[in-house]
Coordinates of C-alpha atoms and ligand atoms in Angstrom, one line a residue:
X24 CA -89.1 71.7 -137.8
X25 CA -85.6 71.4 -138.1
X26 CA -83.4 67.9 -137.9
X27 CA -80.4 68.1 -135.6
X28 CA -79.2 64.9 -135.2
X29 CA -78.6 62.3 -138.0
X30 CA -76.4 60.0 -136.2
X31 CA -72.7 59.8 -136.6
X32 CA -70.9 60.9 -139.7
X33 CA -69.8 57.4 -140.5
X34 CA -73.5 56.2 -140.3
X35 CA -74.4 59.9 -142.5
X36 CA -72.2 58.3 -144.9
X37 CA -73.5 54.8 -145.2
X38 CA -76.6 55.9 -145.5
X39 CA -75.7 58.4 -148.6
X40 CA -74.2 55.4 -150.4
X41 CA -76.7 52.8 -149.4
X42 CA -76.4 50.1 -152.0
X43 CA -80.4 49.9 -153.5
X44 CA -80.4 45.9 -152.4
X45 CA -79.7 46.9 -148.9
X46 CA -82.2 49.3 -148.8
X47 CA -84.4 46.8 -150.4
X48 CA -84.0 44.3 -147.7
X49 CA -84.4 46.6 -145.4
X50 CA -88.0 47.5 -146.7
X51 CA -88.8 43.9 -146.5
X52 CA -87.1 43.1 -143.1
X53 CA -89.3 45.9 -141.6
X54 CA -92.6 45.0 -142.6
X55 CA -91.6 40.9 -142.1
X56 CA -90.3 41.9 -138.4
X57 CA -93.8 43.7 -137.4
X58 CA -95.6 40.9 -139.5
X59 CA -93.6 38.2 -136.9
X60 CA -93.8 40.3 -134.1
X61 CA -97.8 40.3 -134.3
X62 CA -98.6 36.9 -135.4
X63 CA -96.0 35.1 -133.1
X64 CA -96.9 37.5 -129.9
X65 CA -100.5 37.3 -130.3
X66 CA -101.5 34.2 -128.5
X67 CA -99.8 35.5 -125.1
X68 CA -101.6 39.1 -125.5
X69 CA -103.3 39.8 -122.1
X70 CA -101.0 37.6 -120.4
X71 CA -98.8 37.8 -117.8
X72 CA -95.8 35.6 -118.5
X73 CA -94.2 33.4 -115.3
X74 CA -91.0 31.7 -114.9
X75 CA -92.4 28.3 -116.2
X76 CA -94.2 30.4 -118.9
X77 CA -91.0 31.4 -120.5
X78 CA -89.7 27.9 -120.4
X79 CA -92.7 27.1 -122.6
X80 CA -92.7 30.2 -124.8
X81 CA -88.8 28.9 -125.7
X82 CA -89.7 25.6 -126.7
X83 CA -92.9 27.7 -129.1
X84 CA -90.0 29.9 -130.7
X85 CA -87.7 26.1 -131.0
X86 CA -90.5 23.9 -132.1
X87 CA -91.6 26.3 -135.0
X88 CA -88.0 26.6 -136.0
X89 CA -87.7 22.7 -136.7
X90 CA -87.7 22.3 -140.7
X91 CA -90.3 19.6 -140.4
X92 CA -93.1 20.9 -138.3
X93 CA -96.5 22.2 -139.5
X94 CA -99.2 23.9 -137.8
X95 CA -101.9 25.8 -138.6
X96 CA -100.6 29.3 -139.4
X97 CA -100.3 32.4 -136.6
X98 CA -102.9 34.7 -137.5
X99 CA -102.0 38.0 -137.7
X100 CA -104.1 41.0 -135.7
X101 CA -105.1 44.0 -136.0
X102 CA -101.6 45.6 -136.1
X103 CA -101.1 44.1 -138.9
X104 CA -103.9 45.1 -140.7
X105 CA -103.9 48.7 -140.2
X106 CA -100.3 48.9 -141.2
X107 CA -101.2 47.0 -144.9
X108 CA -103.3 49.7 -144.7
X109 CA -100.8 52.3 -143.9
X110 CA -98.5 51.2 -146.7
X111 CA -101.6 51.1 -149.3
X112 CA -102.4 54.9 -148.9
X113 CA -98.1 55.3 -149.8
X114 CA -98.2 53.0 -153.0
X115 CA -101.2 54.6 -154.0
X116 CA -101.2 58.2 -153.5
X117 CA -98.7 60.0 -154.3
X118 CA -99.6 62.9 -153.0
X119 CA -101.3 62.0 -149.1
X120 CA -105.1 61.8 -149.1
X121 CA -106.0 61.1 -145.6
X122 CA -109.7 60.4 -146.5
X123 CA -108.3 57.2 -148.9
X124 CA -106.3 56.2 -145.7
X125 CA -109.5 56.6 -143.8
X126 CA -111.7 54.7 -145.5
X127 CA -108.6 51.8 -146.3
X128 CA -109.0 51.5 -142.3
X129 CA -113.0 51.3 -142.1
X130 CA -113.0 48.7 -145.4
X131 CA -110.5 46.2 -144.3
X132 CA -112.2 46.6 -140.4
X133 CA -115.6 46.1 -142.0
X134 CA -114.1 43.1 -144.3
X135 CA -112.6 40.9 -141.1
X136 CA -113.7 42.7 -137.9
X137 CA -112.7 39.8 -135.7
X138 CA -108.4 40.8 -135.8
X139 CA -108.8 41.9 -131.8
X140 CA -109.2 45.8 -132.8
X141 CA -108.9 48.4 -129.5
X142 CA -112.4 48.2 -128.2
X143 CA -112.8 51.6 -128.7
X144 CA -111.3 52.4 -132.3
X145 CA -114.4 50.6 -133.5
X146 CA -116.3 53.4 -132.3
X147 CA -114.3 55.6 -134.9
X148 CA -114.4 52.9 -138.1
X149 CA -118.3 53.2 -137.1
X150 CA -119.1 57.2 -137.2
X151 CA -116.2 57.7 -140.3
X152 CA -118.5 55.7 -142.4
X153 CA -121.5 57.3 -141.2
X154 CA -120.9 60.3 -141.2
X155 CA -119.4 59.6 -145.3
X156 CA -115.9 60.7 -144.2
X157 CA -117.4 64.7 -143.7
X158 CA -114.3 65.4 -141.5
X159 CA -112.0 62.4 -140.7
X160 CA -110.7 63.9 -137.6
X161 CA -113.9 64.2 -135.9
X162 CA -114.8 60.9 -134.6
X163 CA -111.3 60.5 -132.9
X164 CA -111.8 63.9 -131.2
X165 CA -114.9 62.9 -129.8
X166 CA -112.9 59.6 -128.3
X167 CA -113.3 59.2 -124.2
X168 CA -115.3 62.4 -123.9
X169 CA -113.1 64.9 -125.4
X170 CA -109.3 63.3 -124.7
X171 CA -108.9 61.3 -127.0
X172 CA -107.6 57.7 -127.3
X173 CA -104.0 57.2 -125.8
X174 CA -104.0 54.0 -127.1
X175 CA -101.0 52.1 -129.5
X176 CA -103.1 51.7 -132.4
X177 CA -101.3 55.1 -134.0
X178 CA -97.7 53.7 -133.0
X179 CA -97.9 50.0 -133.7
X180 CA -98.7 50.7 -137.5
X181 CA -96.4 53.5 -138.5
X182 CA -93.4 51.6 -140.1
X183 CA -94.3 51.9 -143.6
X184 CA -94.3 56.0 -143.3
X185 CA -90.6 55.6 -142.1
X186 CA -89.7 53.4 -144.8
X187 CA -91.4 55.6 -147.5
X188 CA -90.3 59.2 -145.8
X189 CA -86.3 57.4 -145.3
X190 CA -84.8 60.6 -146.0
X191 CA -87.8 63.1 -145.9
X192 CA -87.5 63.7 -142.0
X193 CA -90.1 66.9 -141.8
X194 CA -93.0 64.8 -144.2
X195 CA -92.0 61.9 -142.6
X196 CA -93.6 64.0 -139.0
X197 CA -96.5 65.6 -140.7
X198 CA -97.8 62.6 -142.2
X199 CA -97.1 59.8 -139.3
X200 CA -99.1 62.8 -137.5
X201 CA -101.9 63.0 -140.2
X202 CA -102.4 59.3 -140.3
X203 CA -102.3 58.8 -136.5
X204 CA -104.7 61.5 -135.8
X205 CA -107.7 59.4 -137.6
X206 CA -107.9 57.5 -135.1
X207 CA -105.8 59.1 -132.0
X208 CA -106.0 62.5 -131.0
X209 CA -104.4 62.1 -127.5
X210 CA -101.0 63.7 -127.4
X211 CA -99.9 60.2 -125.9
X212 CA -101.2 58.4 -128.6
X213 CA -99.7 60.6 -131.4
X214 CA -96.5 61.1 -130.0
X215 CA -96.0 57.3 -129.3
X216 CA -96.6 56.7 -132.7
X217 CA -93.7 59.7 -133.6
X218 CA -91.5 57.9 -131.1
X219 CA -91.8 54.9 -133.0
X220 CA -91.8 55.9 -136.4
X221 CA -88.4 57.7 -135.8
X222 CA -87.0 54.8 -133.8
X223 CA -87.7 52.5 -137.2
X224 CA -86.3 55.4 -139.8
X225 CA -83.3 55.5 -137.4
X226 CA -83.0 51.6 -137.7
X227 CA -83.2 51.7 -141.3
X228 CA -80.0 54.2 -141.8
X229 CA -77.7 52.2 -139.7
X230 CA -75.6 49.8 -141.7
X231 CA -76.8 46.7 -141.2
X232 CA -73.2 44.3 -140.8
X233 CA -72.1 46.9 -138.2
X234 CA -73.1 46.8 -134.2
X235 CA -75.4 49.2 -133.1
X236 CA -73.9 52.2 -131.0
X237 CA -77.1 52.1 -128.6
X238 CA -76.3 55.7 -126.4
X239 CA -76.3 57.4 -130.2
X240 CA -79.0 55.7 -130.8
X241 CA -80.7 56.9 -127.7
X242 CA -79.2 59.8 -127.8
X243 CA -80.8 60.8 -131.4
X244 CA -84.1 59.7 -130.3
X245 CA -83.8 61.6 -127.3
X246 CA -83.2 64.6 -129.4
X247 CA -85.6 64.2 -132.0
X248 CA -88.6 64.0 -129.6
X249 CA -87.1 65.9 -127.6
X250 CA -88.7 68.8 -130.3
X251 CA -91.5 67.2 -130.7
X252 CA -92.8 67.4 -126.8
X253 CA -91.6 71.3 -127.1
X254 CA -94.2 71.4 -129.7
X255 CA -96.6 69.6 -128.4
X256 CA -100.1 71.0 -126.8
X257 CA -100.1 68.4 -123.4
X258 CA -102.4 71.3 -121.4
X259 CA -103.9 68.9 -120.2
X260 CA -102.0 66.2 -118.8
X261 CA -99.3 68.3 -117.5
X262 CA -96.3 66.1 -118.8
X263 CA -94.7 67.6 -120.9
X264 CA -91.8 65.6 -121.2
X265 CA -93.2 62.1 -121.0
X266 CA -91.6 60.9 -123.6
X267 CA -88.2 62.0 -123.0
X268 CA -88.5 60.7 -119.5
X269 CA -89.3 57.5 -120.9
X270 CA -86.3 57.1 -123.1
X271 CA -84.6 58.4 -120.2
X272 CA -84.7 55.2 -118.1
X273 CA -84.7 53.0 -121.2
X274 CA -81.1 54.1 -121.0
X275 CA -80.7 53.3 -117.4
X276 CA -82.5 49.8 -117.6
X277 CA -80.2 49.0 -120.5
X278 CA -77.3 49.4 -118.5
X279 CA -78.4 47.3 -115.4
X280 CA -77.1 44.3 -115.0
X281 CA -79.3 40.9 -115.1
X282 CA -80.6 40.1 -111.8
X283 CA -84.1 38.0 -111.2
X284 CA -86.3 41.4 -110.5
X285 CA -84.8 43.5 -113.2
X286 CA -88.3 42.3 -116.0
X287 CA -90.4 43.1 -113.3
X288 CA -88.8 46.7 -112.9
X289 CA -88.7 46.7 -116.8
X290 CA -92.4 46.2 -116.7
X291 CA -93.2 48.5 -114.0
X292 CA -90.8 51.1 -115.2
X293 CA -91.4 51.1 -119.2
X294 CA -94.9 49.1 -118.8
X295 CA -96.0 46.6 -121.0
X296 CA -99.8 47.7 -121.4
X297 CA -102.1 48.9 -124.2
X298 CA -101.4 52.4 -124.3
X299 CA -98.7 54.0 -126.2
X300 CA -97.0 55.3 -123.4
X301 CA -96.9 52.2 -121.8
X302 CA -95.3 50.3 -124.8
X303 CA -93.3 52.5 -127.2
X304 CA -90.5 52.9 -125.1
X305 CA -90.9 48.9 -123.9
X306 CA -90.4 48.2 -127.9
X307 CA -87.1 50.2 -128.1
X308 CA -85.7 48.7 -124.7
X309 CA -86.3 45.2 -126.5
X310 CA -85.2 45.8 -129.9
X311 CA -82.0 47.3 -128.1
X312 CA -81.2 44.5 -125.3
X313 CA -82.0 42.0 -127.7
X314 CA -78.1 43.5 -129.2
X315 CA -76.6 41.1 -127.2
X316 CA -77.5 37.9 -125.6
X317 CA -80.3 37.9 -123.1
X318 CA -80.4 35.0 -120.0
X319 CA -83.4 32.6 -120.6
X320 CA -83.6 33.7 -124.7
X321 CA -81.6 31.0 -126.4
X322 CA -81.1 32.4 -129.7
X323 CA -78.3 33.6 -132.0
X324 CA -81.1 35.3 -134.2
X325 CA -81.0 39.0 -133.0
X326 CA -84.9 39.5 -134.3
X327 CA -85.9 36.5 -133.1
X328 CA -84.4 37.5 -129.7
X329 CA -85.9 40.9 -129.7
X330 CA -89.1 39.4 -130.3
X331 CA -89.1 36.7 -127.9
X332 CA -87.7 39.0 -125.7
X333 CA -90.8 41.1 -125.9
X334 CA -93.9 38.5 -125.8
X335 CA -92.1 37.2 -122.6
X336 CA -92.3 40.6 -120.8
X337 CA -96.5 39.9 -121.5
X338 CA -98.8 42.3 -122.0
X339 CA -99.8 43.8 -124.9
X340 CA -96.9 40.8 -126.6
X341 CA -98.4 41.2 -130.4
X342 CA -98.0 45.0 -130.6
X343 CA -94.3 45.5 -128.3
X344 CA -93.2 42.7 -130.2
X345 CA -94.8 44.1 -133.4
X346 CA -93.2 47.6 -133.0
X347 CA -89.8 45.9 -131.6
X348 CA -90.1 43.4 -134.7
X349 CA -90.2 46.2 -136.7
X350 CA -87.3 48.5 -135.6
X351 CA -85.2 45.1 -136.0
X352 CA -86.0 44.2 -139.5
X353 CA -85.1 47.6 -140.7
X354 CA -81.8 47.6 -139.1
X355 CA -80.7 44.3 -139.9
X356 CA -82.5 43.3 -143.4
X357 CA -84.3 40.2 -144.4
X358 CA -81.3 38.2 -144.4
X359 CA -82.0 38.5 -141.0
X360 CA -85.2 37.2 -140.4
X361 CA -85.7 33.2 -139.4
X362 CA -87.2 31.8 -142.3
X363 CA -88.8 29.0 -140.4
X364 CA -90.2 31.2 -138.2
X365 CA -91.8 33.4 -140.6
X366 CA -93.1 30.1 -142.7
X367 CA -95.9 30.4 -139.8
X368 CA -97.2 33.3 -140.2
X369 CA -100.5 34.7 -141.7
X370 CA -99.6 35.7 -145.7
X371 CA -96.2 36.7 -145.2
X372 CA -95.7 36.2 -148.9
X373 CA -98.1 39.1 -149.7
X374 CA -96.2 41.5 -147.0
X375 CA -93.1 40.8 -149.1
X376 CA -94.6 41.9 -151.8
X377 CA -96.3 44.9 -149.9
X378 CA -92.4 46.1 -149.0
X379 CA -91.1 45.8 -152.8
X380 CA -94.2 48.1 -153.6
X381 CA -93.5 50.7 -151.1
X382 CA -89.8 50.4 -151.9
X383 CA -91.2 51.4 -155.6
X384 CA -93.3 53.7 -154.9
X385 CA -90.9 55.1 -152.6
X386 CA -88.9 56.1 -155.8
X387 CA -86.2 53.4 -155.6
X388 CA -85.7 51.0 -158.5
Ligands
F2R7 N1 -107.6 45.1 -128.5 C1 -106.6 44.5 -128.3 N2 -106.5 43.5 -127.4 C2 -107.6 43.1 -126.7 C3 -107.8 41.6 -126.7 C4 -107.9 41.1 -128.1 C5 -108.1 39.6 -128.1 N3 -106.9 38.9 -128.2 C6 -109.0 39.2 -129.2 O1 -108.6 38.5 -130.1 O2 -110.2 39.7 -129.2 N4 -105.4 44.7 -129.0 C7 -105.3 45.7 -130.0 O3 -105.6 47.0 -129.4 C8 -104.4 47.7 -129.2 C9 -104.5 49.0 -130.0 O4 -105.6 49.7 -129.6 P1 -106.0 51.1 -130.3 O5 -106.1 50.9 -131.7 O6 -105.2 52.1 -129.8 O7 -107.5 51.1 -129.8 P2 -108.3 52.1 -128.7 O8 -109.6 51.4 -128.6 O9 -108.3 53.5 -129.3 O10 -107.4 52.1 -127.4 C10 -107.2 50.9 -126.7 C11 -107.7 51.0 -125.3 O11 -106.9 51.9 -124.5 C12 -107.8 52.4 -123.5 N5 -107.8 53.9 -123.7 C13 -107.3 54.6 -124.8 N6 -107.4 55.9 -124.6 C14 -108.0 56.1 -123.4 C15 -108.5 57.3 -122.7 N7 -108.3 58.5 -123.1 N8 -109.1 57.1 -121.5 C16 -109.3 55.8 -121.0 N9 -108.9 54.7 -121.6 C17 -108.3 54.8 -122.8 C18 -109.2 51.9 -123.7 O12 -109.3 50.8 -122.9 C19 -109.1 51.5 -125.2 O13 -110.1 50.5 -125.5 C20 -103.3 46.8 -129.6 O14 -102.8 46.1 -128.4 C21 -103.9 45.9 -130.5 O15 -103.2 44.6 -130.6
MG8 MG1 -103.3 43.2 -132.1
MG9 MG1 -101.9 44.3 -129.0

């Protein structure tokens, strides 16, 4: 597979000369983002979010910002513990061994099932370690009677194989492919989590004190799965081009102007539901609307807006926000993040620590 688009030839350049604490910050920022984007969207998951509901989820995001309140921590979800997994199998195998990243997924569901895993993944964790990991790929094959699950679990725990492939585009495919396909062998599934893995490694090139052009941005995407869908086996479900569609009106919503209706035409246009196809492209609208100020989202925190932004469309909130967190962080760092915010989440000291490893193991010093 070749890469045709890199963004523009300032950004090419930036990103050659990318001083190491940048990139550093940007490791961190990443992981921190998703981290926030699970633990602070999880209570709404499920829900859908009214008028009044907004008001409150405002005064959530401004009470936990006050220096001086305590609560009990925001437990972090699934999403969050397959991607520790995810950047695990980086830091500690050189070389990709999908059955390590198999069974780093069964151990850590087995250790604390209760994180809200997909109802069906289960069913995978369940024959990989019966079956003693004989062929990893089976049990997702054998998903909803052949298909395959479409589901976000492949997409919402990608970011560290964008962070550690930065600037290995064609290993960066293969393995976010590999490591989805454990679990997700629909096309939906696996290309969602492609989508999303080259919207973060896009993030994470752009120079981080500069605005984001947003039609390059889209426009790279665009491009880049653009090959991917003309790759792609989608016999079945006839849609070839899903994807590109998708990013398609993600362009047009982003240029629409606020009006009262325009979240409900958001939701029923991009979706804000459990499979990847219905939240991928939700994830890059909000990372990218959150650019500039958004009515209703008082905030001058740009990944605090975009995650805000994303639990109050409702839904799946803890993976969109997740995902959107994630794209975020690794544009704009971890000088970025709201460090009251992130005080109230589940062990975000040891995901800081997860991001300098990967970083390492990533072969930057
Ligand atoms: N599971 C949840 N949320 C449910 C509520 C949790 C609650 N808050 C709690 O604490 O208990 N969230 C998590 O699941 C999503 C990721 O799911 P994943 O890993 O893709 O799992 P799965 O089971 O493969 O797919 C999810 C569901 O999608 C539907 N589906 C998928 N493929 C299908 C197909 N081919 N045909 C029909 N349906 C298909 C099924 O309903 C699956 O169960 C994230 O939101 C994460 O946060
Ligand atoms: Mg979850
Ligand atoms: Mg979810």
């Amino acid at each position: 597979m070749t890469v045709i688009c890199l963004g523009s030839k300032k950004e090419r350049s930036f990103s050659r000369k990318m001083d190491p604490n940048i990139m550093k910050s940007k490791f961190r920022g990443c992981l921190l983002g998703s981290l926030m984007g699970d633990c602070l969207g999880a209570p709404y998951e499920g829900n859908e979010i009214s008028s009044g509901d907004k008001i409150i989820i405002q005064r959530y995001f401004d009470k936990m910002e006050e220096p001086e309140f305590k609560g009990p921590f925001k437990k972090y979800t699934d999403d969050t513990a397959m991607m520790k997994s995810m950047a695990k199998f980086l830091i500690d195998k050189p070389e990709p061994d999908f059955t390590y990243l198999a069974k780093l997924f069964v151990t850590e569901y087995f250790k604390e099932p209760r994180r809200g895993y997909g109802q069906s993944v289960v069913a995978v964790f369940e024959k990989l370690r019966n079956s003693k990991y004989t062929n990893i790929y089976q049990p997702a094959n054998e998903q909803f009677d052949g298909s395959g699950s479409y589901g976000n679990g492949g997409a919402m725990r990608i970011a560290p194989v964008a962070l550690y492939y930065s600037s290995d585009y064609n290993n960066m495919i293969n393995v976010a492919r590999d490591a989805t396909r454990i679990t997700h062998s629909n096309i939906f599934g696996i290309n969602g989590a492609l989508l999303q893995c080259i919207a973060v490694q896009q993030a994470l090139h752009i120079n981080p004190s500069s605005k984001i052009n947003i039609k390059e941005f889209c426009s790279c995407l665009l491009e880049k799965i653009k090959l991917i869908e003309d790759n792609s086996d989608d016999s079945e479900f006839n849609m070839p081009e899903a994807y590109q569609e998708k990013l398609k009106k993600v362009e047009l919503l982003l240029e629409k102007e606020y009006n009262d209706d325009l979240e409900d035409e958001i939701i029923y246009t991009l979706g804000n539901g459990i499979g990847a196809y219905d939240s991928v492209g939700t994830a890059i609208f909000c990372f990218l609307k959150a650019q500039s100020c958004i009515p209703k989202i008082e905030t001058d925190n740009i990944i605090r807006r975009t995650i805000q932004y994303a639990v109050t469309l409702g839904g799946d909130t803890d993976t969109i926000a997740c995902m959107a967190g994630a794209i975020a962080g690794a544009y704009l760092g971890e000088e970025a993040i709201n460090k009251a915010l992130l005080s109230h989440c589940e062990k975000y000291d040891e995901i800081i620590s997860l991001a300098d490893n990967l970083y390492q193991a990533a072969g930057n010093t």
